[in-house]
mmCIF file of C-alpha atoms in Angstrom:
data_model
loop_
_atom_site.group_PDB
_atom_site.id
_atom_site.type_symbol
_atom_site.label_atom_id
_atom_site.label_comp_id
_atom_site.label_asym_id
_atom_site.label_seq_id
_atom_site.Cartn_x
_atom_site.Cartn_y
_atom_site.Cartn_z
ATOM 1 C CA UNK A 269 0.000 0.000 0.000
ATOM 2 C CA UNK A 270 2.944 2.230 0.357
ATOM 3 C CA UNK A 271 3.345 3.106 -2.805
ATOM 4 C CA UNK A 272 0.149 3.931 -3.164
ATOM 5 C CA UNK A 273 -0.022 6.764 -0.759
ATOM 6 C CA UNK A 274 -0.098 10.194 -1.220
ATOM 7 C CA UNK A 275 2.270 12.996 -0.107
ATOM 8 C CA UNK A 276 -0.721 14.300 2.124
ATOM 9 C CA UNK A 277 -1.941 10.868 3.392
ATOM 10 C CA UNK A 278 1.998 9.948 4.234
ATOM 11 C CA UNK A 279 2.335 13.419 5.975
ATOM 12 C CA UNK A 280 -0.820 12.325 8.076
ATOM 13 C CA UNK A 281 0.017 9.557 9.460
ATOM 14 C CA UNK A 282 3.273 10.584 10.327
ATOM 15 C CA UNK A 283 1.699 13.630 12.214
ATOM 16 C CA UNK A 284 -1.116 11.489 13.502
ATOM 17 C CA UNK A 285 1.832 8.742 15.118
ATOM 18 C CA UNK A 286 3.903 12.138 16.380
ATOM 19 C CA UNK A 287 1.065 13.352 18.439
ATOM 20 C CA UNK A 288 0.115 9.763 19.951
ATOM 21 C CA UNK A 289 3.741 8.948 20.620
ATOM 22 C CA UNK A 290 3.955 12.351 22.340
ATOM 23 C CA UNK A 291 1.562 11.568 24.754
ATOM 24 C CA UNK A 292 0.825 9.563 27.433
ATOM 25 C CA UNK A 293 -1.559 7.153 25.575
ATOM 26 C CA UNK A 294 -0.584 4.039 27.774
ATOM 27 C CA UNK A 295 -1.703 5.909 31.028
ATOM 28 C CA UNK A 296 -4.867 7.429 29.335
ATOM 29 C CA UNK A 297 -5.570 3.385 28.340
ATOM 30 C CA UNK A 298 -5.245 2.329 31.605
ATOM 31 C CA UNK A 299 -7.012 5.070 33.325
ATOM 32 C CA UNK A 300 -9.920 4.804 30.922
ATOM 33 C CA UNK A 301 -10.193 0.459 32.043
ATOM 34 C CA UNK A 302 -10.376 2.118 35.513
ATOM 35 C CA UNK A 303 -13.419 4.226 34.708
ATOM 36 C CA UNK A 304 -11.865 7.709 34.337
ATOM 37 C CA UNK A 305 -12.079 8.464 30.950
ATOM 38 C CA UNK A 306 -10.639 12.045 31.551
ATOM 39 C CA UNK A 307 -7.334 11.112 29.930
ATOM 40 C CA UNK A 308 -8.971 9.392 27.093
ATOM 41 C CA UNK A 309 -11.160 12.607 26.205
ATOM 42 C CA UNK A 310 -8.242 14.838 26.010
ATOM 43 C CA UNK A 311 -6.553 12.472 24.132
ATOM 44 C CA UNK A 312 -9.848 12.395 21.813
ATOM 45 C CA UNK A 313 -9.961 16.020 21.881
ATOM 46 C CA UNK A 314 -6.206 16.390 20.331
ATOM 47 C CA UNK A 315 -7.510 13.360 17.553
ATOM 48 C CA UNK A 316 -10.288 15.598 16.779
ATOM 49 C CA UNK A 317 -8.134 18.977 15.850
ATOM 50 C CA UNK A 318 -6.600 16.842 13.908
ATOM 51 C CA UNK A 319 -9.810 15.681 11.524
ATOM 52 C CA UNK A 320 -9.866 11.931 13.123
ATOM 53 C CA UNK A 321 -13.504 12.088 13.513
ATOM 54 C CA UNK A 322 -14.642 14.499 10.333
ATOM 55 C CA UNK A 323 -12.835 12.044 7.984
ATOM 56 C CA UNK A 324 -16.537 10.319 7.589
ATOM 57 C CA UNK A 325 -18.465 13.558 7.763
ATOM 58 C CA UNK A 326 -19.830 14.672 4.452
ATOM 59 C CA UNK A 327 -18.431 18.540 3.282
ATOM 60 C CA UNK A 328 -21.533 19.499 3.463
ATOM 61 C CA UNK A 329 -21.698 19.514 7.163
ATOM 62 C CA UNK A 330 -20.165 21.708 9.214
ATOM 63 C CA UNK A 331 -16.633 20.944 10.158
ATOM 64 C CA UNK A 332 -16.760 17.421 7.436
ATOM 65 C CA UNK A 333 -13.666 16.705 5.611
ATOM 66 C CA UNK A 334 -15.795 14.544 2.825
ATOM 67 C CA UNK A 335 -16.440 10.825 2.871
ATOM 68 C CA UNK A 336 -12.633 9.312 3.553
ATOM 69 C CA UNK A 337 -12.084 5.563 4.036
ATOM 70 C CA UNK A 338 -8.423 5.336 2.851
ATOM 71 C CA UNK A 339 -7.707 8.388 5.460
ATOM 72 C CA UNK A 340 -10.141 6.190 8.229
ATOM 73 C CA UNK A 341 -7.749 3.275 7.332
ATOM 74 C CA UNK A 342 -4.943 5.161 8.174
ATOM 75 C CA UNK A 343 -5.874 7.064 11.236
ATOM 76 C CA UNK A 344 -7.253 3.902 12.427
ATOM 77 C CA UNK A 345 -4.005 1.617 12.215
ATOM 78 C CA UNK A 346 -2.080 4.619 14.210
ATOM 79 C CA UNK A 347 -5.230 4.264 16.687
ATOM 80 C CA UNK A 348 -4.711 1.008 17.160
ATOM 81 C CA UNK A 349 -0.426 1.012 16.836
ATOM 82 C CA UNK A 350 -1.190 3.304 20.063
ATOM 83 C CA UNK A 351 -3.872 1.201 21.719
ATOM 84 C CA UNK A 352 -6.528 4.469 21.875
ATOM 85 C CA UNK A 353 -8.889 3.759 24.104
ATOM 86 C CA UNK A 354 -12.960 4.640 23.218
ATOM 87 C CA UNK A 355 -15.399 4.116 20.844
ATOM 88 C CA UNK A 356 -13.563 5.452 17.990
ATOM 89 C CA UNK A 357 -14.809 3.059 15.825
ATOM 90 C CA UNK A 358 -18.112 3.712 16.250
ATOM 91 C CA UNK A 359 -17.874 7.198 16.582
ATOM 92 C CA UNK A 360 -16.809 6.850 12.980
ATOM 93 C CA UNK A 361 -19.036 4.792 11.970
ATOM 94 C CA UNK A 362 -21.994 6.862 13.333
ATOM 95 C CA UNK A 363 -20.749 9.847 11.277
ATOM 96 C CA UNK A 364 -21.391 7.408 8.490
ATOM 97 C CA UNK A 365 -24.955 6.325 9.074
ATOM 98 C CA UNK A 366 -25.577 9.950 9.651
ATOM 99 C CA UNK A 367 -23.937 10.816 6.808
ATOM 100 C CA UNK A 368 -26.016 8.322 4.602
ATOM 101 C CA UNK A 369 -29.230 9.332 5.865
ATOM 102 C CA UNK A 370 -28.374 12.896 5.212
ATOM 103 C CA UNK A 371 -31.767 15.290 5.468
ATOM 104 C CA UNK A 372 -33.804 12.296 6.222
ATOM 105 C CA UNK A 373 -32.214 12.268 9.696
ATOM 106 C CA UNK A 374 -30.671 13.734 12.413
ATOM 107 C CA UNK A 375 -27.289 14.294 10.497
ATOM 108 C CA UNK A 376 -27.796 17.960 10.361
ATOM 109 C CA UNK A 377 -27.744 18.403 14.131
ATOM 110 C CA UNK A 378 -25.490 16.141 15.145
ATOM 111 C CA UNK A 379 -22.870 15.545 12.146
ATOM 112 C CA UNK A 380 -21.165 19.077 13.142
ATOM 113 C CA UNK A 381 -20.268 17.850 16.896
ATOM 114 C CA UNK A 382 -18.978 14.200 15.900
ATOM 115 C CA UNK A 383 -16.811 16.190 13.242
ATOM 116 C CA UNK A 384 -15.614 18.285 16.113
ATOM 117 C CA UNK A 385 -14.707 15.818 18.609
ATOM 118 C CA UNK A 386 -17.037 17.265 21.648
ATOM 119 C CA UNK A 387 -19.919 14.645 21.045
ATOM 120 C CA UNK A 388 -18.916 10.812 21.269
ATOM 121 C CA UNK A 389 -21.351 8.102 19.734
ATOM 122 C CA UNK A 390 -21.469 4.256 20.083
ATOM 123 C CA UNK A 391 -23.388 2.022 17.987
ATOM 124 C CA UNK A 392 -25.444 -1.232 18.789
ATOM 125 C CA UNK A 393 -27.191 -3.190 16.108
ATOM 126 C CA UNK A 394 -30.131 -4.791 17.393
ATOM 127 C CA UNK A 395 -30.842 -6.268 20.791
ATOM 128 C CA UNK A 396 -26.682 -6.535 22.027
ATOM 129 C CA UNK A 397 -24.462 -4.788 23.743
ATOM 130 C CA UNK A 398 -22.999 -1.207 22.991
ATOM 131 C CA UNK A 399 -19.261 -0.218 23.439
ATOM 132 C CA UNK A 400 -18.535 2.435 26.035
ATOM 133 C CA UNK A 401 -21.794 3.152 26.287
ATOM 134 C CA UNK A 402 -20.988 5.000 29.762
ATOM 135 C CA UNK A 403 -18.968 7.571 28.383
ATOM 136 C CA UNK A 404 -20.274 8.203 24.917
ATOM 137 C CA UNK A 405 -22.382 11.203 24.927
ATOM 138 C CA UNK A 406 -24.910 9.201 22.200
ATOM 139 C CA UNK A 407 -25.668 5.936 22.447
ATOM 140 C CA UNK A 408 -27.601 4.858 18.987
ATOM 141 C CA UNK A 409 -29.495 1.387 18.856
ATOM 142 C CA UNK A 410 -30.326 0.438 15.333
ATOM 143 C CA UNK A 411 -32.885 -2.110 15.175
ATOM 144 C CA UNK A 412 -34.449 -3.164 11.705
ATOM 145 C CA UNK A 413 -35.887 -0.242 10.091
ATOM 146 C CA UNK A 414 -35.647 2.100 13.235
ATOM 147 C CA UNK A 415 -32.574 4.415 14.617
ATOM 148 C CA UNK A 416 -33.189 5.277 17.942
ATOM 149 C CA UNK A 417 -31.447 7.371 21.061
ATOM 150 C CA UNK A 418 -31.236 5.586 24.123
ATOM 151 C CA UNK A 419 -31.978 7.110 27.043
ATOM 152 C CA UNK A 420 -29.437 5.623 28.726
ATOM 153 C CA UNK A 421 -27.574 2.143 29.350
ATOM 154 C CA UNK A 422 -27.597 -0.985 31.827
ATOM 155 C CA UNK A 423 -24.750 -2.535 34.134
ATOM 156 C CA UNK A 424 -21.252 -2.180 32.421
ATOM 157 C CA UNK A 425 -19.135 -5.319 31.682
ATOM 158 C CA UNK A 426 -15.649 -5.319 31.048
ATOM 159 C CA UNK A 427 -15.066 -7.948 28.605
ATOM 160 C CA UNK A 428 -11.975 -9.810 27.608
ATOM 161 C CA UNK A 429 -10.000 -6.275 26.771
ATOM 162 C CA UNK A 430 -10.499 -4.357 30.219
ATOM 163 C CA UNK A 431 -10.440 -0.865 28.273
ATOM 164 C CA UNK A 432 -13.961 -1.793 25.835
ATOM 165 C CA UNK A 433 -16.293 -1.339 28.429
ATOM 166 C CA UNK A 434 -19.740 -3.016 27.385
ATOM 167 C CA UNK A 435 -23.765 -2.302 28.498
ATOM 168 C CA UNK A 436 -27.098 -2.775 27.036
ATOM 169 C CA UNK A 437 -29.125 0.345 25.615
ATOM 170 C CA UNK A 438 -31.975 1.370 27.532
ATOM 171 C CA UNK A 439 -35.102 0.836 25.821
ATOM 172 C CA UNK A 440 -37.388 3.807 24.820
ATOM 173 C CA UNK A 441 -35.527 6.735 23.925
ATOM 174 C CA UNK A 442 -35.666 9.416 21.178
ATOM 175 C CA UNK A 443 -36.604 7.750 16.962
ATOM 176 C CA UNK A 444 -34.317 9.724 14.889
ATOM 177 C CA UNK A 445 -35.066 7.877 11.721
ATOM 178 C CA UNK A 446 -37.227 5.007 10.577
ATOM 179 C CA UNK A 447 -37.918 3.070 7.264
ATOM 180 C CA UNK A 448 -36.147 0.694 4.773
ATOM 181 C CA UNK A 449 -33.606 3.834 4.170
ATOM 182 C CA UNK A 450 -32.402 2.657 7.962
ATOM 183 C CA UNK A 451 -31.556 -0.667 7.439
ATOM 184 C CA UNK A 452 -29.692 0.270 3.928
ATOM 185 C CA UNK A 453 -27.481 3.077 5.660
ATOM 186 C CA UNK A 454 -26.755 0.926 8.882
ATOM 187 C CA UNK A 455 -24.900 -1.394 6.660
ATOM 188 C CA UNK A 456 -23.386 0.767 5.023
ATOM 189 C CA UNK A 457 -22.181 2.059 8.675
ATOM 190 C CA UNK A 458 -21.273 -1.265 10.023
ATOM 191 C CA UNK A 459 -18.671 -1.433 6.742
ATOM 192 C CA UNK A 460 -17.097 1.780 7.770
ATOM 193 C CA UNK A 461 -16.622 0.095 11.022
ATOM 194 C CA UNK A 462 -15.391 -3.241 10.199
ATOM 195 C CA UNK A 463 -12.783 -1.383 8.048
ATOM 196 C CA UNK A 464 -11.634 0.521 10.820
ATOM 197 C CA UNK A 465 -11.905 -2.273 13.327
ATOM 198 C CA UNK A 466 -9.621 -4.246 10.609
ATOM 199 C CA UNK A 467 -7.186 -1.266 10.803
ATOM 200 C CA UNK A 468 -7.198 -1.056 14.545
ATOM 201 C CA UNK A 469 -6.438 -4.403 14.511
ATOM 202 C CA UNK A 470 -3.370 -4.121 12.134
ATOM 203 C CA UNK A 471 -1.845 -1.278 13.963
ATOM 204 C CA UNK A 472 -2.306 -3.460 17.520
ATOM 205 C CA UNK A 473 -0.307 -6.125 15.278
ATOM 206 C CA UNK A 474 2.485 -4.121 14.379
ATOM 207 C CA UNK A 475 2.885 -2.744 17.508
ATOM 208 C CA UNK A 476 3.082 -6.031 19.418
ATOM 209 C CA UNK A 477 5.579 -6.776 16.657
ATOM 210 C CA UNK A 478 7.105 -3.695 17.422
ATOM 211 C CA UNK A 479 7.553 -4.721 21.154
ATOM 212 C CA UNK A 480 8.916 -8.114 20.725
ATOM 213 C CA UNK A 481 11.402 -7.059 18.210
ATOM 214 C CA UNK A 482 13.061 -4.785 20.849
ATOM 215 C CA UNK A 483 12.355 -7.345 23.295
ATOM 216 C CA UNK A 484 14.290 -10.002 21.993
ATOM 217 C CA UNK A 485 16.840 -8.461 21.225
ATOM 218 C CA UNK A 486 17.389 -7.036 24.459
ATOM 219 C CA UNK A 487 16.563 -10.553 26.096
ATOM 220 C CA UNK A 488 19.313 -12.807 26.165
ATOM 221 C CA UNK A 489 20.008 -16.934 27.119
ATOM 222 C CA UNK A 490 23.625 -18.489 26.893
ATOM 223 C CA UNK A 491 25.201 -15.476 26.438
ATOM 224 C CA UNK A 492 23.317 -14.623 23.272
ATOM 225 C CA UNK A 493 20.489 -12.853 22.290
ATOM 226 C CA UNK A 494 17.305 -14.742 21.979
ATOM 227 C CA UNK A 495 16.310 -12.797 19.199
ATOM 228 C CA UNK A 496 19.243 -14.459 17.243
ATOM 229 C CA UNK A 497 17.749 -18.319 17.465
ATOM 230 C CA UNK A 498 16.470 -19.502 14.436
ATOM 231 C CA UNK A 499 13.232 -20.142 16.159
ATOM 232 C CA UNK A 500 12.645 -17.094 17.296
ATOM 233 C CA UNK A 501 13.522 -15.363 13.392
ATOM 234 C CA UNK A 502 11.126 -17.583 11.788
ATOM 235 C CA UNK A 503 8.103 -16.896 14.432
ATOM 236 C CA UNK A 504 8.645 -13.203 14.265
ATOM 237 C CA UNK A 505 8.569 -13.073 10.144
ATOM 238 C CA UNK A 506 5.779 -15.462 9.848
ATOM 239 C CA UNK A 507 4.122 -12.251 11.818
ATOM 240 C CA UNK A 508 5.525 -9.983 9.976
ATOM 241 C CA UNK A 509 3.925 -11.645 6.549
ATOM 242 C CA UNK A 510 0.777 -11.666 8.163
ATOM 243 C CA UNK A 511 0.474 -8.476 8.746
ATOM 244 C CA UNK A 512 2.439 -6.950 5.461
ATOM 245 C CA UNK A 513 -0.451 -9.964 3.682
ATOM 246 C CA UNK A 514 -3.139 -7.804 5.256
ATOM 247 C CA UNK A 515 -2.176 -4.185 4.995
ATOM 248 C CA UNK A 516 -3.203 -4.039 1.226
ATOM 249 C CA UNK A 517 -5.956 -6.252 1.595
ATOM 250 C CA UNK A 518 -7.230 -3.420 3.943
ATOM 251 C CA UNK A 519 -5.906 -0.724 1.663
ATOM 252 C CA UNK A 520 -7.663 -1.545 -0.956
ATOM 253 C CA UNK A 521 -10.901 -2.325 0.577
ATOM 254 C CA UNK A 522 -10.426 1.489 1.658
ATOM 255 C CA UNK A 523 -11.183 2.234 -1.905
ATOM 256 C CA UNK A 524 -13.632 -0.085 -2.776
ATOM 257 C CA UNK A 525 -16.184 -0.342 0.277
ATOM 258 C CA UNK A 526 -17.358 -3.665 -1.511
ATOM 259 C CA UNK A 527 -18.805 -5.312 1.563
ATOM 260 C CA UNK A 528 -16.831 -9.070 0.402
ATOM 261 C CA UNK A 529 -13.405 -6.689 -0.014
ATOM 262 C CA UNK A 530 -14.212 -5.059 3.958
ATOM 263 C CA UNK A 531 -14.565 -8.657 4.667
ATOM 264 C CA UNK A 532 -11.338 -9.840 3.501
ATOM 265 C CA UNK A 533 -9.258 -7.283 4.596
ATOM 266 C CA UNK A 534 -11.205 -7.581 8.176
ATOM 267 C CA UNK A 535 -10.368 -11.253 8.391
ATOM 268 C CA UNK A 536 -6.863 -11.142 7.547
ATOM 269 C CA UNK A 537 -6.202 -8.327 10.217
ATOM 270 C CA UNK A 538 -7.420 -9.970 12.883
ATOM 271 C CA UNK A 539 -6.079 -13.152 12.379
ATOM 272 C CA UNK A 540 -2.530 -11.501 11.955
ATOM 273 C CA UNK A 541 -3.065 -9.168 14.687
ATOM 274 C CA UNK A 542 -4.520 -12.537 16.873
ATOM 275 C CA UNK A 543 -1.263 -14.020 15.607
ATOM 276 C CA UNK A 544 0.920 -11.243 16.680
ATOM 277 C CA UNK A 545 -0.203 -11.443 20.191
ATOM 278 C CA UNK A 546 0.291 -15.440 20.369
ATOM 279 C CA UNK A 547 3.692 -14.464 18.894
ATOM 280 C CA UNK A 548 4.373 -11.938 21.524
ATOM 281 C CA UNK A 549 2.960 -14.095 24.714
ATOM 282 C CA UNK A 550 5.308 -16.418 23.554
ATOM 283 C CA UNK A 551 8.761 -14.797 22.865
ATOM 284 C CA UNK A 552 7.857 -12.461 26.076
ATOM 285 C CA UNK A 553 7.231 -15.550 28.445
ATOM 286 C CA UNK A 554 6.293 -15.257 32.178
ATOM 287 C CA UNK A 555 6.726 -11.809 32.056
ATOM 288 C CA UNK A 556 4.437 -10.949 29.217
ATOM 289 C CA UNK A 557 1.246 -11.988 31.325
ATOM 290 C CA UNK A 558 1.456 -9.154 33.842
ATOM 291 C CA UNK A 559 -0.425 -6.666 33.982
ATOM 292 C CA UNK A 560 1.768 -4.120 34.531
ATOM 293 C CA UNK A 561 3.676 -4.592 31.449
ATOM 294 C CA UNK A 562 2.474 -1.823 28.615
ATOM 295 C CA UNK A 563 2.357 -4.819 26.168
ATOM 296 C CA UNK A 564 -0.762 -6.147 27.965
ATOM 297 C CA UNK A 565 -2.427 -3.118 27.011
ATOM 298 C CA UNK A 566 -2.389 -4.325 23.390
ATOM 299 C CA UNK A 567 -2.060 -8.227 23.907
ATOM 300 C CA UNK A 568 -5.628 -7.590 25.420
ATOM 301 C CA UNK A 569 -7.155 -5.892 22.221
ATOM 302 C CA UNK A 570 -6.345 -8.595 19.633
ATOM 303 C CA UNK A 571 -9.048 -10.900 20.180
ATOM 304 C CA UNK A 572 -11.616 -8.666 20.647
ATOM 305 C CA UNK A 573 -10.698 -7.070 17.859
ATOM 306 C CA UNK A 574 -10.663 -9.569 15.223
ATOM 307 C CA UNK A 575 -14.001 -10.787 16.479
ATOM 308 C CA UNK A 576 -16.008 -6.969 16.808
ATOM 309 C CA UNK A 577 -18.224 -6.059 13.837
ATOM 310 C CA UNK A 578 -17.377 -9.472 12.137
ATOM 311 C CA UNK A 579 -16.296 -12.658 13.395
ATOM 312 C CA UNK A 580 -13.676 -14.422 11.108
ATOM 313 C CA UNK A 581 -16.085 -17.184 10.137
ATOM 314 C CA UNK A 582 -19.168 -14.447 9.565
ATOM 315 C CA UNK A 583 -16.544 -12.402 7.500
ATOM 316 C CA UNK A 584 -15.266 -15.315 5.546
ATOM 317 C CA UNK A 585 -19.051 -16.292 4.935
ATOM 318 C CA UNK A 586 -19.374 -12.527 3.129
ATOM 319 C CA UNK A 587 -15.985 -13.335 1.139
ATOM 320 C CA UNK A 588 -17.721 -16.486 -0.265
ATOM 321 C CA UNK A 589 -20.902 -14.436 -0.999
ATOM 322 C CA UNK A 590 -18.946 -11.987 -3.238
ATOM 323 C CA UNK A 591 -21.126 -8.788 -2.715
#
């Protein structure tokens, strides 16, 4: 995909990884699993000067940079190469159901303050569970043919990644939209968010990469490094191919938004970001399952990753369909 980027989008990324390597992103991650997201939304706040969350948000709205999924790819892999905590993805992917519906919903009055970072959104399809639904300041619930607000949000779960914080939507709340025009646009939404789950995935792979690279090499048994045992060469580049397999994949399902190319490149992120963190456990031993260690903070977020807004085996399924 490298080559395929332009002077602007390379001069992005490298601006967006400045600013999240500047900060304190690992303390913001762990305050936010603690239930103080105060960290987290100045981090947000610093992601939203720089167009993070108006890269989905139609020009014609106030503050929207236009409809961007190759920039949403990128921002997202440096989200996840950071371990951001939030509902980023679904903030995203909000502006993009709003965004579809255009006049014949609420996009008007809300599109402007998702572009602007000071409103945060999570999404739940149906009857399940919403992300972060305790610190977003909108909590949709699509359900068929119906958008709704919800009022509110049941007892939070932490589930296998201690920073995505999980509830129920209330019931009742404010209909923003309703008719077949719903169901249409929240697909269209939940491929903007399996793309950028699939690059949040890819960034937490290279980063765990990233960690056990350096850790290796600083790591040594009989007087050697470990990193220099065969073994250990040919785990770490079978990673490495995994991830440099799925980077284009994702890329280029940027461009198209075909729902079977968002499935491929979704599949093949998790599984190499899932395979990163296997990788890492591994080559880290005892001490990669504390807590304490910063590479938890990402170990955590490759499961639940490659399994949000698409398991592997409903993804592959959507591959095989071809749409």
């Amino acid at each position: 995909m490298g080559a395929y980027l332009t002077d602007e989008q390379r001069d992005f990324t490298r601006a967006l990884d400045a600013m999240l390597s500047a900060g304190d992103t690992p303390s913001a991650t762990r305050a936010w699993a603690a239930g103080d997201p105060g960290p987290g939304r100045a981090l947000w706040g610093r992601l939203a000067e720089a167009g993070v969350f108006a890269l989905a948000v139609p020009e014609a709205y106030e503050g929207g940079l236009g409809v961007l999924p190759p920039e949403v790819a990128l921002a997202f892999t440096e989200l996840g190469r950071h371990a951001v905590p939030g509902p980023v993805v679904e903030t995203v992917a909000v502006a993009a159901l709003l965004g579809r519906l255009g006049q014949r919903g609420p996009a008007k009055r809300l599109l402007p303050a998702l572009a602007a970072g000071g409103l945060t959104a999570t999404l739940a399809v149906g009857p399940g569970y919403a992300l972060d639904a305790d610190t977003a300041g909108l909590v949709l619930v699509a359900d068929g043919e119906e958008l709704r607000a919800a009022p509110g949000h049941g007892p939070v779960r932490v589930s296998a990644d201690p920073v995505r914080r999980l509830a129920r939507p209330a019931p009742g709340g404010e209909v923003l939209a309703a008719g077949p025009h719903v169901a249409e646009a929240v697909r269209y939404a939940a491929g903007w968010a399996a793309l950028a789950t699939g690059a949040q995935a890819l960034g937490v792979g290279y980063a765990l990469l990233d960690r056990t690279v350096a850790y290796v090499k600083r790591r040594t048994q009989f007087g050697v490094a470990v990193g220099s045992f065969q073994a250990v060469k040919h785990r770490l580049a079978d990673t490495l191919l995994a991830l440099e397999f799925a980077r284009p994949l994702l890329y280029g399902a940027a461009r198209s938004l075909r729902t079977a190319d968002v499935a491929a490149a979704k599949v093949a992120a998790g599984e190499a970001a899932y395979r990163a963190a296997r990788t890492a456990l591994q080559l880290h031993g005892a001490v990669g399952y504390t807590e304490e260690l910063d590479l938890a903070l990402w170990l955590r977020k490759a499961r639940p990753l490659r399994d949000a807004w698409g398991t592997p085996a409903r993804c592959r399924e959507q591959v095989l369909g071809g749409c």
